[in-house]
PDB file of C-alpha atoms in Angstrom:
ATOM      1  CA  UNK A 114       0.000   0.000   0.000  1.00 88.00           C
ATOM      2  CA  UNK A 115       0.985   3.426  -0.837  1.00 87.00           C
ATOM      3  CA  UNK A 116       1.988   5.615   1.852  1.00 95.00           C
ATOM      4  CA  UNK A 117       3.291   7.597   4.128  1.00 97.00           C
ATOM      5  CA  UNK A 118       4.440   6.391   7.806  1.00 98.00           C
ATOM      6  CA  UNK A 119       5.264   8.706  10.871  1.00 98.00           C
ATOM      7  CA  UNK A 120       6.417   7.606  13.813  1.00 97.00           C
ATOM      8  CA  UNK A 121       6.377   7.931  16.982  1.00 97.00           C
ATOM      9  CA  UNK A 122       2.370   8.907  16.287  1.00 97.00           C
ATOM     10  CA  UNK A 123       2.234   9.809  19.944  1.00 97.00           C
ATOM     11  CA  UNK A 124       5.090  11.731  22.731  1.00 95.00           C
ATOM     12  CA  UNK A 125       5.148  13.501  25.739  1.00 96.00           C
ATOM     13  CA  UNK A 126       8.526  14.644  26.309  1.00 95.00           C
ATOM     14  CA  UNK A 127      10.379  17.483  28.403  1.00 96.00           C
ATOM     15  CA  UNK A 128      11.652  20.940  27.850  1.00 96.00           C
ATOM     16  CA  UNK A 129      15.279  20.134  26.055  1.00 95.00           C
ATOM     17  CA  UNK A 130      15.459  16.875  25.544  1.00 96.00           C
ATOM     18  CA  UNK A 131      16.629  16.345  21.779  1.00 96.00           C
ATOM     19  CA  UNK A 132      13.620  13.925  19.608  1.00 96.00           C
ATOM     20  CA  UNK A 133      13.419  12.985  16.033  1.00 97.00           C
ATOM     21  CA  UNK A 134      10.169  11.968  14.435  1.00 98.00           C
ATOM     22  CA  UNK A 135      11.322   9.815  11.916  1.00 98.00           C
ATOM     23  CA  UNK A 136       8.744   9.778   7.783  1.00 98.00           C
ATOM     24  CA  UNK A 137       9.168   7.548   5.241  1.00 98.00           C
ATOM     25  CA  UNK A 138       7.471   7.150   2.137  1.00 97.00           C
ATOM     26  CA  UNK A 139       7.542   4.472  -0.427  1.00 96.00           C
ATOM     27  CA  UNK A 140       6.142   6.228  -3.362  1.00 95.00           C
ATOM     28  CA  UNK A 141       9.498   6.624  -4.603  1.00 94.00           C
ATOM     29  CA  UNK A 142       8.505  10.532  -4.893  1.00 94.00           C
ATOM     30  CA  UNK A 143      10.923  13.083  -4.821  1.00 93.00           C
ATOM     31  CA  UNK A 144       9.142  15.381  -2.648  1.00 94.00           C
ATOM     32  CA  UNK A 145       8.735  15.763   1.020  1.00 96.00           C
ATOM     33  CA  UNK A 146       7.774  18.404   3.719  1.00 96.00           C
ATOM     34  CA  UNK A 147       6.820  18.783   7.443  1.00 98.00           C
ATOM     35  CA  UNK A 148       3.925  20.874   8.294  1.00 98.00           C
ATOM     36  CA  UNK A 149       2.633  21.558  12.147  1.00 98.00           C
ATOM     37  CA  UNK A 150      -1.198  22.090  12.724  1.00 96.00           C
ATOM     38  CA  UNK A 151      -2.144  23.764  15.685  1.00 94.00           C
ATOM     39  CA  UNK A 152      -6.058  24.955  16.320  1.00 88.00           C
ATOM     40  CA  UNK A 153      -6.938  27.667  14.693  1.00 84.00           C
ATOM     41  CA  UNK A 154      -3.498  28.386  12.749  1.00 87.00           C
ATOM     42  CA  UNK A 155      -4.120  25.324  10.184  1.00 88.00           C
ATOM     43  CA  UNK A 156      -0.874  23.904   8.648  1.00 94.00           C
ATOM     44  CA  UNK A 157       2.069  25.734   8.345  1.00 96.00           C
ATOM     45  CA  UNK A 158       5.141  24.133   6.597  1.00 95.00           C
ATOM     46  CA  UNK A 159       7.989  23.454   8.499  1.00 98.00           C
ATOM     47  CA  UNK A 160      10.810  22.672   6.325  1.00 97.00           C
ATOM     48  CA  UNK A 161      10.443  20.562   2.781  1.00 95.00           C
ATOM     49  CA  UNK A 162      12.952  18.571   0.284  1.00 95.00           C
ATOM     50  CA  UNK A 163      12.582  18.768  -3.430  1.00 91.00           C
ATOM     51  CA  UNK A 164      15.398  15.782  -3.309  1.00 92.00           C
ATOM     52  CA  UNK A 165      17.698  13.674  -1.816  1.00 94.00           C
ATOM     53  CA  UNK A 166      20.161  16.266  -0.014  1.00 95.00           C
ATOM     54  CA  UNK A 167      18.176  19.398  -1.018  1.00 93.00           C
ATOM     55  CA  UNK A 168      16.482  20.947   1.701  1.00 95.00           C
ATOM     56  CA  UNK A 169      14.589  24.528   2.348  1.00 94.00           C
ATOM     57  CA  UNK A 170      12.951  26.236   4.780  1.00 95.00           C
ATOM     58  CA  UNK A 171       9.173  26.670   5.343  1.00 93.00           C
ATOM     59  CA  UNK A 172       7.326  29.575   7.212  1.00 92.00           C
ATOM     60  CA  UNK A 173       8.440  28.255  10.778  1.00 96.00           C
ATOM     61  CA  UNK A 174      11.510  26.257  10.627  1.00 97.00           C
ATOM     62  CA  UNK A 175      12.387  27.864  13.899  1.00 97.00           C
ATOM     63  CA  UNK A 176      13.829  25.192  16.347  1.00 97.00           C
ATOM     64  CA  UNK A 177      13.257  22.512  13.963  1.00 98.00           C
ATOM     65  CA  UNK A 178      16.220  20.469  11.915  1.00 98.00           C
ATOM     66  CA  UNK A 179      15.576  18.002   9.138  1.00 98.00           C
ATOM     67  CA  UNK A 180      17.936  15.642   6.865  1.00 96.00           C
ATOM     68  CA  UNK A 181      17.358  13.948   3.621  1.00 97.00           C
ATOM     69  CA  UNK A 182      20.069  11.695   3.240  1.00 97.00           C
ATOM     70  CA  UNK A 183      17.773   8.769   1.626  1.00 97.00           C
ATOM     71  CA  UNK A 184      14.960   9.175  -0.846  1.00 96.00           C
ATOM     72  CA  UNK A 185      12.327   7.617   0.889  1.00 97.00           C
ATOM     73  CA  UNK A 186      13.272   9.298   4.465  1.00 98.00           C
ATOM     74  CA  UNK A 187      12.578  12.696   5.991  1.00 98.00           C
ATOM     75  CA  UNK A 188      13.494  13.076   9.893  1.00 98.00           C
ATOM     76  CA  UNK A 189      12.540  16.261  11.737  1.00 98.00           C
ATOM     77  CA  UNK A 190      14.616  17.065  14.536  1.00 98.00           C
ATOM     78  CA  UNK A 191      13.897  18.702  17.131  1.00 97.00           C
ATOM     79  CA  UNK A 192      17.022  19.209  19.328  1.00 95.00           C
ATOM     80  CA  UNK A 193      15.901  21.461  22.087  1.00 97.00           C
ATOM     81  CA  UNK A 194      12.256  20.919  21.942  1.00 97.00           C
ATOM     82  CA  UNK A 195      10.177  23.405  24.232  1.00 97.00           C
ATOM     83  CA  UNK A 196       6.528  23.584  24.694  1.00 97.00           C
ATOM     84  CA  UNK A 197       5.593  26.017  21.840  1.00 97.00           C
ATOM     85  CA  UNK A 198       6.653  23.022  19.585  1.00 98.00           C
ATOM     86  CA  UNK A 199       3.598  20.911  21.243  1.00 98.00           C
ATOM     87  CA  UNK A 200       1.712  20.617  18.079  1.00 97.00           C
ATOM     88  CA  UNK A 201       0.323  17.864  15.437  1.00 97.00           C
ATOM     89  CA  UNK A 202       3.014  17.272  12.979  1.00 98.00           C
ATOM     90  CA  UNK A 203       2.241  15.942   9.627  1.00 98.00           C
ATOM     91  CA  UNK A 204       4.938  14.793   6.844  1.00 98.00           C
ATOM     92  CA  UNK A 205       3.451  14.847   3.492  1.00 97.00           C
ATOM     93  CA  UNK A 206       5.306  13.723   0.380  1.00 96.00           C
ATOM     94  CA  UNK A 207       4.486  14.172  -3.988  1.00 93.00           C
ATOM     95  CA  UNK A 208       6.382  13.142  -7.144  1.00 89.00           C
ATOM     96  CA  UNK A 209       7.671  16.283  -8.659  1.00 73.00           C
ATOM     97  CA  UNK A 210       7.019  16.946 -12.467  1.00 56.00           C
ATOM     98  CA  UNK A 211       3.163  17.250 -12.476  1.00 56.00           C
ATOM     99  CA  UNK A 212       3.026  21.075 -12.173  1.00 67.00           C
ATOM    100  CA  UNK A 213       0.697  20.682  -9.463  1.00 76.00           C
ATOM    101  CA  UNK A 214       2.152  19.239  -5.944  1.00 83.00           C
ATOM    102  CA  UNK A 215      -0.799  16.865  -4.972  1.00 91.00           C
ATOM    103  CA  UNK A 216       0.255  15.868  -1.194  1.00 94.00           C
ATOM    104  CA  UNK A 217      -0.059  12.688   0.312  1.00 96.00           C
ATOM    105  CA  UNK A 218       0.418  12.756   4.116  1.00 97.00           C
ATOM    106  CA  UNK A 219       1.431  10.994   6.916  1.00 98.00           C
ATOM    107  CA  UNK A 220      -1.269   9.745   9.898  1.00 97.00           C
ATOM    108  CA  UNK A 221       0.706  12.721  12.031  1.00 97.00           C
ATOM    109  CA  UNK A 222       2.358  12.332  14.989  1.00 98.00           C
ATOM    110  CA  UNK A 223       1.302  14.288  18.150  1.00 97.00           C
ATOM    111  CA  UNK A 224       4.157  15.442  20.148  1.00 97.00           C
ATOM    112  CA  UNK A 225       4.024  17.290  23.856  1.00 97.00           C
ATOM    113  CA  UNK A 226       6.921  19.391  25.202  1.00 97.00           C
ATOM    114  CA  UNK A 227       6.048  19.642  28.913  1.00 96.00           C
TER     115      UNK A 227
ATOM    116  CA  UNK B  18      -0.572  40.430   4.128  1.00 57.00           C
ATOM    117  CA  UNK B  19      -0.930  37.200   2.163  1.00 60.00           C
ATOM    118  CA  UNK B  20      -3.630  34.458   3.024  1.00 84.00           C
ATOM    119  CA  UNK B  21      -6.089  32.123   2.702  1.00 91.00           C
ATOM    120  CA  UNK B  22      -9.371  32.874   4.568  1.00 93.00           C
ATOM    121  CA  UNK B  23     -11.917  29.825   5.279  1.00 94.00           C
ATOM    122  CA  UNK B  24     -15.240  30.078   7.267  1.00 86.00           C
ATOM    123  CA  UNK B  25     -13.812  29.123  10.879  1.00 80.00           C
ATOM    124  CA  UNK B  26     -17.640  28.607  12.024  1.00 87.00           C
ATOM    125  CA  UNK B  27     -18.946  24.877  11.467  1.00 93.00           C
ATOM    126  CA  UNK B  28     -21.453  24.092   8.721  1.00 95.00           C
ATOM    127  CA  UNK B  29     -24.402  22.437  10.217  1.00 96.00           C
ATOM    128  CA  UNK B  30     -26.238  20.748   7.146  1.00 96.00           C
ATOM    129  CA  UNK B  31     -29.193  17.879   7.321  1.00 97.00           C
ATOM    130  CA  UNK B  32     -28.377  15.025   5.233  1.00 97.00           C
ATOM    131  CA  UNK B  33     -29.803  14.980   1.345  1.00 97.00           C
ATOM    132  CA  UNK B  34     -28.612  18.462   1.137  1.00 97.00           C
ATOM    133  CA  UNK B  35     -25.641  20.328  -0.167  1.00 97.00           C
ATOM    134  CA  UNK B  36     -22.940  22.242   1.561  1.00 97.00           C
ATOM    135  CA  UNK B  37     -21.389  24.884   0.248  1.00 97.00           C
ATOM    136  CA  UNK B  38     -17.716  25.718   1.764  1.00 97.00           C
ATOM    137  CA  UNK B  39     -16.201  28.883   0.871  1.00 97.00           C
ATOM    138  CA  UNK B  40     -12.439  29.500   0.136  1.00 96.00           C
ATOM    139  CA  UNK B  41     -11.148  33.120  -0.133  1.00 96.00           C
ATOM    140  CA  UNK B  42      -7.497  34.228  -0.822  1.00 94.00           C
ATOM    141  CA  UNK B  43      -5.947  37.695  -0.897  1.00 89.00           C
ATOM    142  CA  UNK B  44      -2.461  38.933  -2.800  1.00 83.00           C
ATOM    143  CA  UNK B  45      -2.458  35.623  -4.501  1.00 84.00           C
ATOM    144  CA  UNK B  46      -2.402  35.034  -8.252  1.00 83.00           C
ATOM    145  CA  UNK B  47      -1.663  30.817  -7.634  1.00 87.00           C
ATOM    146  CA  UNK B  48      -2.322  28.653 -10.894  1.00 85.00           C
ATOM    147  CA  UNK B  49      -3.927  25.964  -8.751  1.00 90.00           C
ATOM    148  CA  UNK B  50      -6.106  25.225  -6.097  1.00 92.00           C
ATOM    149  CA  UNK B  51      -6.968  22.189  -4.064  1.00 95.00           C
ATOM    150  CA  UNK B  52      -9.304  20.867  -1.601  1.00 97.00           C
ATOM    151  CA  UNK B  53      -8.649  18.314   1.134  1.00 98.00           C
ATOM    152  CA  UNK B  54     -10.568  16.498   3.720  1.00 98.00           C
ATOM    153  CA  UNK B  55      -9.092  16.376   7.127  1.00 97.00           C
ATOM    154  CA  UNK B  56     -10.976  13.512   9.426  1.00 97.00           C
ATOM    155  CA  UNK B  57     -10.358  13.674  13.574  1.00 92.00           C
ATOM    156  CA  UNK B  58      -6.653  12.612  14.400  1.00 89.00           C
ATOM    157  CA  UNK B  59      -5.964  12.308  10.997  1.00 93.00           C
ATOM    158  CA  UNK B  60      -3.748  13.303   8.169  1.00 96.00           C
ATOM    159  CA  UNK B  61      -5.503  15.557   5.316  1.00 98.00           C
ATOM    160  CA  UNK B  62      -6.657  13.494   2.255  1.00 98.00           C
ATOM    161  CA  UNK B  63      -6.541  15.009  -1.229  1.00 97.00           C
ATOM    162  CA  UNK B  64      -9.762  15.504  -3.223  1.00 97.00           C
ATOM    163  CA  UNK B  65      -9.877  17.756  -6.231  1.00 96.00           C
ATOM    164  CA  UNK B  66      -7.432  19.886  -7.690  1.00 94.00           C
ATOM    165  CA  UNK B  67      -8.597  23.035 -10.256  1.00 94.00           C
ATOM    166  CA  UNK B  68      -6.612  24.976 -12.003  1.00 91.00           C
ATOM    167  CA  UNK B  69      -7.102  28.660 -12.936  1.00 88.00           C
ATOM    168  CA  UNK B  70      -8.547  28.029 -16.864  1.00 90.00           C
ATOM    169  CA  UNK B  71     -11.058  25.968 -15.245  1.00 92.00           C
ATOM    170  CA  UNK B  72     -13.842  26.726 -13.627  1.00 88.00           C
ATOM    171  CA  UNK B  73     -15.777  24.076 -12.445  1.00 95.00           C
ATOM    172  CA  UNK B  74     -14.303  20.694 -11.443  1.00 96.00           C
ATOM    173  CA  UNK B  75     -16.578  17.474 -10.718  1.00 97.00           C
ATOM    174  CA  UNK B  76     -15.891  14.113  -8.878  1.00 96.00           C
ATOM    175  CA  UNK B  77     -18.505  12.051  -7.861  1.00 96.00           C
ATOM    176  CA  UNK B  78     -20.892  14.395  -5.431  1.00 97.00           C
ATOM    177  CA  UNK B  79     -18.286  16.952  -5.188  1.00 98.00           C
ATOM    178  CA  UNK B  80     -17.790  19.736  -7.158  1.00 98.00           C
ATOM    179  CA  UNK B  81     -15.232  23.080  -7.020  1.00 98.00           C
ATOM    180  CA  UNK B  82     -15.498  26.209  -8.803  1.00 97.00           C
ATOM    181  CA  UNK B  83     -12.872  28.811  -8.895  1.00 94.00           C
ATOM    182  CA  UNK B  84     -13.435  32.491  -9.650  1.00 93.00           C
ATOM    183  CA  UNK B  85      -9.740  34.044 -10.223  1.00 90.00           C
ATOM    184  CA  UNK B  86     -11.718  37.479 -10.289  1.00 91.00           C
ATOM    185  CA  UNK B  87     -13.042  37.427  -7.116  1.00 93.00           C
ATOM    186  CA  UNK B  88      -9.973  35.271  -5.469  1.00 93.00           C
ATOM    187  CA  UNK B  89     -12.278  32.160  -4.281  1.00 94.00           C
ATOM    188  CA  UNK B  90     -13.211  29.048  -4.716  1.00 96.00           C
ATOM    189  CA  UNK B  91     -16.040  27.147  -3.659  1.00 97.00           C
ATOM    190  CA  UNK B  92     -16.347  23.537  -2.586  1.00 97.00           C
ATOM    191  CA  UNK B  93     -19.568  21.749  -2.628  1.00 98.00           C
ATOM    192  CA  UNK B  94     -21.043  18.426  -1.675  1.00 98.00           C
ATOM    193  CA  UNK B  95     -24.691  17.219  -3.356  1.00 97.00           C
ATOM    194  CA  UNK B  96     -26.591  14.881  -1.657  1.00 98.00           C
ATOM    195  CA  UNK B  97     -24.516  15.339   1.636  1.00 98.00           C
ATOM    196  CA  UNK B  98     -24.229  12.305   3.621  1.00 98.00           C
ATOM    197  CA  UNK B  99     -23.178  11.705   7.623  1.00 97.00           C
ATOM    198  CA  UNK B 100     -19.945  10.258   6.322  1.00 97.00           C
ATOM    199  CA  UNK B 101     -19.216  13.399   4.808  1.00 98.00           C
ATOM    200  CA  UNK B 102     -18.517  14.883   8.163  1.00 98.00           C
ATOM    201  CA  UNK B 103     -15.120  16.102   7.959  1.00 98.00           C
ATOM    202  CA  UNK B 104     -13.275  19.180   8.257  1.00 97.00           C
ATOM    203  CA  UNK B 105     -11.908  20.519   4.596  1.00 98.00           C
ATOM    204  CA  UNK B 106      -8.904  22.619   3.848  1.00 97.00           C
ATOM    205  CA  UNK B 107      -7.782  24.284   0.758  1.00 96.00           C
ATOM    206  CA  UNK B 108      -4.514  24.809  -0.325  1.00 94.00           C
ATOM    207  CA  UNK B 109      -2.722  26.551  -3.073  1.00 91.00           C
ATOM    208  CA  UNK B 110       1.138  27.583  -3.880  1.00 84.00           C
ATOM    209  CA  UNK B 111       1.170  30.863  -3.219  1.00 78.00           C
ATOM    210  CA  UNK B 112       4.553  31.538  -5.635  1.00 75.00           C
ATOM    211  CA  UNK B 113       3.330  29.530  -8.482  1.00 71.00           C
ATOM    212  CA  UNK B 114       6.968  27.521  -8.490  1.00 70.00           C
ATOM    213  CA  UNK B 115       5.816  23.864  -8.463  1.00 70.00           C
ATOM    214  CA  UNK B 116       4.153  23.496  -4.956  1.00 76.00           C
ATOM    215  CA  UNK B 117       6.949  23.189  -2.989  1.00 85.00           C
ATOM    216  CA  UNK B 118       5.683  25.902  -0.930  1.00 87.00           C
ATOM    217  CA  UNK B 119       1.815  24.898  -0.574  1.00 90.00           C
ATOM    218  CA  UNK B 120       0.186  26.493   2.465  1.00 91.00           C
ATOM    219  CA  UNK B 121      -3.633  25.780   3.458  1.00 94.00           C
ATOM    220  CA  UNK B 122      -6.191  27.267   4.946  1.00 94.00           C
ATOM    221  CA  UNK B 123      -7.452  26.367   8.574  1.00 93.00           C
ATOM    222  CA  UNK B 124     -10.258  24.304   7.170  1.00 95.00           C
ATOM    223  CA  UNK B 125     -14.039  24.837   8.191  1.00 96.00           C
ATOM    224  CA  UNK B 126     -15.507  21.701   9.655  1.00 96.00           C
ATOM    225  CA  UNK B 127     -18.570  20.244   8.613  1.00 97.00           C
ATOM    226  CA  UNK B 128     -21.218  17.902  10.384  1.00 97.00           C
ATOM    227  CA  UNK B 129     -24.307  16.734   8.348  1.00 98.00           C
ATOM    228  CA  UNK B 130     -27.083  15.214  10.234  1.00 96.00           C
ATOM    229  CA  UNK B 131     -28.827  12.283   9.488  1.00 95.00           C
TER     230      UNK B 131
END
């Protein structure tokens, strides 16, 4: 089945303590991006990857890391997390080419900073 | 200042009938537009995608119109069932560069009633 896996989907963690929620995607596309939803504010992108190694920021990267050493894999890092990063993250990923970036996303993974 | 501007208020609709979910953008000229549906604790779902020479769209009991002129689009759903209950987001790439850079609205959420 096509699609896109987040995990952890669910963690409560502490002020500081470095966490990576690790996406992969096995769509073979070459597109991937991290958006946060919090009430009221809808998604906002994070960071995204057009390819393997080619990474850009979103319009809050603040606090946030990511990597794309693989095609299929997109980590976001978090390595001083504090609690205005508790938030829904979602990883969403597209082939590139169409003119049009149709997203498939992740189930999302809800993180707590306490 | 850019942005997309959905109806934060929820749609209350009896089943048979159609909703009608409004989508307004300002300082945007994007080539696209898209529609998802967002279910609780989950990850946004692509529906229909219209681009700005069209101006209707149809799939199924959905259907998305998109006035360039007056900067919105509308989404609607015929013969609205309880399943339908959802909240829906649109999106669009606000620099017209391939999507890389797709931000969404906040969604409105809709419950129809059996």
């Amino acid at each position: 089945e096509a699609q896109v896996t987040q995990n952890p989907r669910y963690l409560i963690t502490v002020t500081g303590k470095k966490l990576t929620v690790t996406c992969s995607q096995n769509m073979n596309h070459e597109y991937m991006s991290w958006y946060r939803q919090d009430p009221g504010l809808g998604l906002r992108q994070i960071y995204y990857s057009m390819n393997v190694e080619v990474t850009d920021k979103g319009d809050v990267p603040e606090g946030y890391k990511v990597s794309r050493k693989e095609k299929r894999n997109f980590p976001l890092i978090l390595e001083s997390p504090s609690p205005n990063q508790t938030s829904l993250y979602f990883c969403a990923s597209s082939p590139q080419g169409s003119g049009a970036n149709v997203l498939t996303f992740g189930a999302g993974s809800r993180l707590t900073v306490l | 200042s850019q942005k997309i501007e959905q109806n934060s208020e929820a749609l209350n609709i009896q089943e048979g009938k159609t909703a009608t979910l409004t989508c307004n953008y300002t300082n945007y000229s994007p080539a696209y537009l898209q529609w998802y549906r967002q279910d609780p604790g989950r990850g946004p779902v692509f529906l229909l995608l219209i681009r700005e020479n069209e101006k209707e769209k149809r799939k199924e009991r959905l259907k998305v119109t998109f006035d360039t002129t007056l900067k919105q689009s509308l989404f609607h759903i015929t013969a609205s069932q309880p399943a339908d209950s959802a909240t829906y987001l649109c999106a669009l790439d606000p620099t017209n560069t391939g999507g890389f850079k797709t931000i969404f609205g906040a969604g409105t959420r809709l419950f129809v009633k059996a």
